Amino acid sequence: MHLTDKRFTEFDLPPELQQGIADCGFTHLTPVQARSLPLTLEGRDTAVQAQTGSGKTAVFLITIFNHMLRTPRRKTRGVCPRALVLTPTRELAVQVAQDAQDIGRHLPFRVIAAYGGVDYQKQRQAIAEGVDLLIGTPGRLIDYLKQKVYHLRDVELAVIDEADRMFDMGFIGDIRYLLRRMSRYDRRQSLLFSATISDRVMELSYEYMNVPELVEITPDKVVAEKVEQVLYHVSSAEKTSLLLGLLKREDWTKALVFVNTKRAAARLKPVLDAAGHPAAVLSGDVSQPQRLKILRRFMAGEIRVLVATDVASRGLHVEGISHVFNYDLPLEAEDYVHRIGRTARAGASGRAVSLACEDYVFGLDAIEEYIGHKVPVAWPEDDWFEPVPQVKRPPRPRGRSRSGGPRGRGGRKRG
């Protein structure tokens, strides 16, 4: 990550907040922080275009904590968070909440994350007991709001993170529902962050923000400079063999292996286990408590190989991922950038290895057009291919047909 000459200590921030920033190891600002923090700390509404991993989370968290330290809480009836952060995914909500705990470790504020897949009543009770900073996904936040567990009439700061993905995932209706129930646009500070500032994102900002400042950080390269990319053309039948060979040859610490389907992940994990590379799977089938457990073990180094679908391509920040393997080339060009962006973070270097088989090579042209250059191609030697251990194939998922109903014999939908 490129850093500027500007230091966090140059800002007039409360000592306890400066201490939390220093404890996180933050000294110099990234370009997006240097451009946007002076605006947000002045209380201006701001729309920021910046890539993932550019340091935008610290921008809004520092802004929120600075405001709450310097401004008395508004009088309100019932439970109302002083600040609300909306994220598109559970993983990103967890990550933002963890960053908030780290930066705000010396602060007296109550930070709560609300998202699906975990204890519903526990989250509900935590919010009902009072909250200063509420972070969550739209569905769960709306659920508790409709039950009047909390309200938004006196919210002081609102943040929409990864707005472009909110649109892609169909959350825009939910976002508008929440914004319409907040304090007036001129009685709150609103911040919006997006990898791309499209017309629809700008329309949202003009509709619900108070004359927002626009900050655009457009990197010279779509892919981080310190990511070394390489691509191998290989048949689908030999792909697993080559992956095992690369894991044997490459000098790696933690590896993130991306596949396109949950079934591919389920097939690959036992093979990696049998080959001496114990792995875990992160996909849409994994429950939220189990996801968090897997991520904690991966962060701690207890698991060195994580096989994941694109559920992990955004909002996952794990230090020390030296290698990203695209076992399957992604179906969307933008996902390639997000996937390989999981390595070479916080100034480190990393390596992104892609395996282009006949099933997914058709997406290579779109990827190269999107990143603006050819992915360097290398050719594996014959002795790079390792024998693939024979393992029992995982059973096919049962219980639901594609249309959602229970299956009878022969795969027919009952009733």
XYZ file of C-alpha atoms in Angstrom:
415
model
C 0.000 0.000 0.000
C 1.435 3.377 -1.032
C 1.870 5.833 1.854
C 2.156 9.619 1.769
C 4.447 11.869 3.802
C 1.548 13.053 5.971
C 1.363 11.642 9.510
C -1.670 10.971 11.708
C 0.017 12.937 14.480
C -0.413 16.100 12.380
C -4.165 16.006 13.011
C -5.694 17.588 16.095
C -7.213 14.403 17.481
C -7.964 13.549 21.130
C -5.014 11.805 22.834
C -6.902 8.574 23.507
C -7.819 8.328 19.812
C -4.244 9.061 18.750
C -3.101 6.296 21.096
C -5.457 3.776 19.468
C -4.220 4.763 16.004
C -0.611 4.350 17.122
C -1.386 0.975 18.725
C -2.628 -0.224 15.332
C 0.732 0.660 13.830
C -0.633 3.518 11.720
C 1.901 6.309 11.220
C 1.621 7.738 7.688
C -1.578 8.237 5.710
C -2.511 6.476 2.490
C -3.580 8.689 -0.460
C -7.293 8.196 0.237
C -6.778 9.069 3.900
C -4.712 12.163 3.070
C -7.380 13.437 0.662
C -10.527 12.614 2.618
C -9.690 12.858 6.345
C -9.265 16.676 6.321
C -12.766 16.920 4.842
C -14.509 14.369 7.031
C -12.932 15.670 10.246
C -14.390 19.098 9.402
C -17.823 17.487 9.361
C -18.372 17.627 5.604
C -20.414 15.044 3.767
C -18.030 13.140 1.515
C -18.299 10.579 -1.281
C -15.058 8.688 -1.791
C -14.005 6.488 -4.684
C -11.189 4.170 -3.637
C -10.085 0.605 -4.127
C -10.422 -2.076 -1.494
C -7.434 -2.155 0.838
C -6.770 1.578 0.448
C -7.369 2.474 4.107
C -10.892 3.869 3.802
C -12.152 2.049 6.921
C -9.774 4.056 9.094
C -11.119 7.265 7.523
C -14.676 6.802 8.690
C -13.805 5.182 12.029
C -11.435 8.002 13.009
C -14.045 10.533 11.883
C -16.776 8.828 13.917
C -14.706 8.517 17.086
C -13.404 12.095 16.826
C -16.961 13.405 16.493
C -18.304 11.353 19.394
C -15.433 12.426 21.659
C -15.836 16.126 20.892
C -19.629 16.388 20.607
C -22.161 15.732 23.392
C -24.685 13.012 22.667
C -28.039 14.319 21.519
C -30.977 13.848 23.818
C -33.214 11.124 22.498
C -35.911 8.745 23.615
C -35.195 5.072 23.336
C -32.082 3.538 21.814
C -30.464 5.405 18.943
C -26.891 4.792 17.761
C -24.804 7.907 17.378
C -23.221 6.443 14.234
C -24.380 3.774 11.778
C -22.158 1.916 9.292
C -23.854 -0.103 6.536
C -21.910 -2.936 4.895
C -22.985 -5.308 2.109
C -21.698 -8.527 3.699
C -21.419 -10.168 7.095
C -17.678 -10.646 6.642
C -17.147 -6.931 6.065
C -19.333 -6.048 9.062
C -17.186 -8.297 11.266
C -13.984 -6.790 9.872
C -15.151 -3.190 10.385
C -16.276 -3.997 13.924
C -12.874 -5.508 14.700
C -11.108 -2.441 13.271
C -13.373 -0.243 15.398
C -12.452 -2.205 18.518
C -8.752 -1.848 17.662
C -8.746 1.877 16.891
C -11.175 2.624 19.723
C -9.574 0.403 22.357
C -8.995 3.393 24.692
C -12.424 4.925 24.107
C -15.584 4.536 26.219
C -17.918 3.751 23.320
C -20.093 0.702 22.839
C -19.584 -0.880 19.394
C -22.010 -3.556 18.177
C -22.152 -5.494 14.910
C -25.488 -6.833 13.632
C -25.653 -9.379 10.828
C -27.392 -12.618 9.943
C -26.279 -16.152 10.648
C -25.508 -15.762 14.356
C -27.437 -15.570 17.627
C -30.473 -13.419 16.818
C -31.605 -12.767 20.380
C -28.103 -12.046 21.629
C -27.598 -9.303 19.045
C -31.072 -7.951 19.714
C -30.430 -7.735 23.451
C -27.038 -6.094 22.949
C -28.567 -3.305 20.859
C -31.468 -2.864 23.266
C -28.976 -2.213 26.081
C -27.602 0.784 24.191
C -25.124 1.385 21.384
C -22.853 4.207 20.223
C -21.581 2.742 16.943
C -23.788 0.230 15.155
C -22.299 -1.700 12.230
C -24.296 -4.135 10.162
C -25.880 -5.495 7.042
C -29.147 -3.955 5.793
C -31.410 -6.962 6.350
C -30.620 -7.529 10.010
C -30.604 -3.776 10.775
C -34.040 -3.331 9.198
C -35.359 -6.348 11.086
C -34.430 -4.852 14.478
C -35.561 -1.390 13.382
C -39.039 -2.661 12.497
C -39.239 -4.295 15.920
C -38.398 -0.902 17.442
C -35.330 -2.283 19.210
C -33.682 1.010 18.217
C -34.446 4.038 16.059
C -32.454 6.326 13.759
C -34.206 9.661 14.279
C -31.215 11.197 16.039
C -28.304 9.449 14.332
C -25.324 11.803 13.980
C -23.189 10.026 11.383
C -24.121 7.579 8.625
C -21.635 5.591 6.538
C -22.382 3.516 3.441
C -19.423 1.231 2.731
C -18.903 -0.381 -0.685
C -21.919 1.371 -2.187
C -21.317 -0.127 -5.624
C -21.600 -3.617 -4.210
C -24.779 -2.618 -2.376
C -26.293 -1.950 -5.800
C -24.908 -5.177 -7.282
C -26.403 -7.236 -4.438
C -29.814 -5.565 -4.726
C -29.671 -3.695 -1.408
C -30.475 -0.233 -2.708
C -34.112 -0.466 -1.630
C -33.011 -1.407 1.889
C -30.479 1.444 1.963
C -33.134 3.976 1.028
C -35.465 2.493 3.653
C -32.859 3.103 6.360
C -31.835 6.555 5.115
C -35.439 7.776 5.059
C -35.756 6.905 8.752
C -32.644 8.757 9.834
C -32.309 12.313 11.035
C -32.475 14.944 8.276
C -29.524 15.104 5.893
C -28.547 18.512 7.334
C -28.579 17.172 10.920
C -26.156 14.316 10.311
C -22.834 13.781 8.574
C -22.988 11.242 5.750
C -20.038 9.409 4.219
C -20.141 7.119 1.194
C -17.353 4.847 -0.038
C -17.330 2.980 -3.318
C -14.796 1.298 -5.593
C -16.537 2.986 -8.533
C -18.548 6.208 -8.510
C -21.209 5.447 -11.081
C -24.195 7.603 -11.974
C -26.434 5.570 -9.681
C -24.011 5.953 -6.762
C -23.827 9.715 -7.327
C -27.607 9.880 -7.526
C -27.795 8.243 -4.107
C -25.269 10.692 -2.668
C -27.049 13.754 -4.052
C -30.408 12.447 -2.843
C -29.441 11.750 0.769
C -26.287 13.769 1.449
C -25.706 17.447 2.131
C -23.756 18.802 -0.893
C -21.137 16.050 -0.705
C -17.480 16.585 -1.501
C -16.240 14.092 -4.097
C -12.845 12.469 -3.554
C -11.611 10.233 -6.352
C -8.479 8.173 -5.872
C -7.735 6.585 -9.226
C -4.609 4.448 -9.102
C -2.287 4.233 -12.069
C -2.760 0.483 -11.930
C -5.943 -1.406 -11.080
C -3.881 -4.152 -9.444
C -1.561 -3.300 -6.552
C 2.043 -2.937 -7.670
C 3.421 -5.428 -5.166
C 1.251 -8.302 -6.418
C 3.338 -10.536 -8.674
C 0.978 -12.193 -11.156
C 1.494 -15.377 -13.145
C -0.854 -17.591 -15.158
C -0.515 -21.233 -16.162
C -2.565 -22.781 -18.984
C -3.505 -26.241 -17.819
C -6.209 -28.788 -18.522
C -9.033 -29.200 -16.059
C -7.917 -32.794 -15.419
C -4.400 -31.698 -14.417
C -5.295 -28.572 -12.468
C -5.322 -30.175 -9.024
C -2.020 -31.911 -9.725
C -0.393 -28.609 -10.683
C -1.820 -26.828 -7.619
C -0.271 -29.469 -5.362
C 3.027 -29.073 -7.193
C 2.971 -25.304 -6.806
C 2.205 -25.597 -3.095
C 5.279 -27.825 -2.853
C 7.553 -25.535 -4.897
C 6.426 -22.032 -3.887
C 7.720 -20.298 -0.758
C 4.443 -19.434 0.943
C 3.145 -18.704 4.445
C -0.638 -18.496 4.038
C -2.482 -19.415 0.864
C -5.989 -18.422 -0.233
C -7.341 -20.715 -2.974
C -10.327 -19.357 -4.899
C -12.867 -21.579 -6.647
C -16.071 -20.628 -8.406
C -18.490 -23.066 -6.773
C -19.210 -24.535 -3.363
C -18.986 -28.018 -4.838
C -15.486 -27.354 -6.176
C -14.444 -26.223 -2.699
C -15.901 -29.371 -1.137
C -14.008 -31.542 -3.628
C -10.689 -29.749 -3.249
C -10.463 -29.639 0.555
C -10.060 -33.403 1.217
C -7.454 -33.618 -1.543
C -5.410 -30.850 0.078
C -5.807 -32.498 3.473
C -4.574 -35.840 2.138
C -1.637 -34.163 0.386
C -0.373 -32.678 3.644
C -1.903 -29.226 3.344
C -4.732 -29.150 5.940
C -7.343 -26.728 4.634
C -10.625 -25.119 5.610
C -13.504 -24.045 3.375
C -15.223 -20.668 3.339
C -18.368 -20.646 1.201
C -22.026 -19.729 1.318
C -22.859 -23.100 2.898
C -20.750 -22.401 5.989
C -22.700 -20.956 8.927
C -21.678 -17.560 10.238
C -20.342 -18.802 13.605
C -18.272 -21.400 11.752
C -17.017 -18.742 9.294
C -15.791 -16.588 12.155
C -14.094 -19.572 13.772
C -12.355 -20.462 10.495
C -11.220 -16.882 9.930
C -9.823 -16.625 13.457
C -7.835 -19.836 12.937
C -6.609 -18.640 9.540
C -5.542 -15.293 10.977
C -3.726 -17.046 13.828
C -1.900 -19.341 11.409
C -3.523 -22.492 12.743
C -4.846 -23.036 9.206
C -2.455 -22.151 6.384
C -4.685 -22.950 3.392
C -8.171 -21.510 2.965
C -10.327 -22.655 0.036
C -12.976 -20.042 -0.683
C -15.613 -18.902 -3.108
C -16.025 -15.204 -3.858
C -17.648 -14.757 -0.462
C -14.054 -14.055 0.664
C -13.008 -11.824 -2.239
C -14.113 -8.607 -0.518
C -14.017 -7.439 3.070
C -11.490 -10.069 4.127
C -8.344 -8.587 5.622
C -5.884 -11.156 6.880
C -2.271 -10.204 7.329
C 0.385 -12.526 5.998
C -1.418 -14.017 2.973
C 1.582 -14.547 0.723
C -0.204 -16.359 -2.109
C -3.589 -16.211 -3.792
C -4.322 -19.121 -6.111
C -7.110 -18.747 -8.658
C -7.807 -22.467 -8.979
C -10.725 -21.317 -11.126
C -10.477 -18.086 -13.083
C -13.348 -15.867 -11.877
C -16.452 -15.378 -13.978
C -16.376 -11.593 -13.491
C -13.278 -9.559 -14.356
C -13.663 -7.286 -11.333
C -13.582 -10.304 -9.023
C -10.056 -11.063 -10.234
C -8.845 -7.758 -8.807
C -10.686 -8.276 -5.524
C -9.377 -11.820 -5.178
C -5.710 -11.041 -5.712
C -6.114 -7.942 -3.550
C -6.251 -10.269 -0.526
C -2.444 -10.443 -0.740
C 0.147 -7.637 -0.803
C -1.752 -5.666 1.832
C -0.403 -3.022 4.225
C 2.771 -2.564 2.195
C 3.640 -6.264 1.923
C 4.333 -8.100 -1.314
C 2.403 -11.092 -2.593
C 1.990 -13.533 -5.424
C -1.160 -14.282 -7.421
C -1.159 -17.551 -9.357
C -3.973 -18.331 -11.792
C -4.770 -21.665 -13.419
C -6.551 -21.223 -16.756
C -8.359 -24.407 -17.753
C -10.726 -25.013 -20.661
C -13.740 -24.450 -18.398
C -12.921 -20.853 -17.420
C -10.234 -19.539 -19.789
C -12.944 -17.728 -21.784
C -12.954 -15.034 -19.079
C -9.251 -14.230 -19.455
C -9.700 -11.599 -22.188
C -12.178 -9.642 -20.055
C -9.839 -9.820 -17.047
C -6.879 -8.510 -19.040
C -8.974 -5.734 -20.569
C -10.167 -4.719 -17.108
C -6.700 -4.610 -15.516
C -5.159 -2.993 -18.591
C -2.408 -5.501 -19.277
C -1.722 -9.133 -20.055
C -1.286 -11.521 -17.143
C 2.244 -12.951 -17.482
C 2.142 -16.556 -18.695
C 4.544 -19.269 -17.521
C 4.744 -22.917 -18.524
C 5.070 -25.602 -15.853
C 7.710 -28.302 -16.109
C 6.631 -31.931 -16.165
C 7.983 -32.574 -12.678
C 5.818 -29.804 -11.207
C 2.755 -32.039 -11.337
C 2.268 -33.944 -8.080
C 0.249 -37.163 -7.729
C -3.313 -36.474 -6.574
C -4.320 -38.540 -3.520
C -7.423 -40.668 -3.933
C -10.115 -39.481 -1.545
C -13.762 -40.217 -1.076
C -15.826 -37.771 -3.083
C -18.183 -35.595 -1.033
C -21.870 -36.448 -1.332
C -24.112 -34.261 -3.435
C -26.099 -31.688 -1.455
C -29.524 -33.072 -0.571
C -32.777 -31.729 0.708
C -33.740 -29.074 -1.847
C -34.322 -28.932 -5.546
C -33.128 -25.958 -7.562
C -36.595 -24.497 -7.329
C -36.423 -24.662 -3.553
C -38.728 -27.584 -2.721
C -37.840 -30.900 -1.094
C -36.797 -33.680 -3.446
C -38.393 -37.091 -3.702
C -36.873 -40.216 -5.258
C -34.977 -39.691 -8.476
C -34.479 -36.017 -7.682
C -38.103 -35.136 -8.388
C -39.694 -32.371 -6.426
C -42.368 -33.685 -4.108
C -45.856 -32.361 -4.390
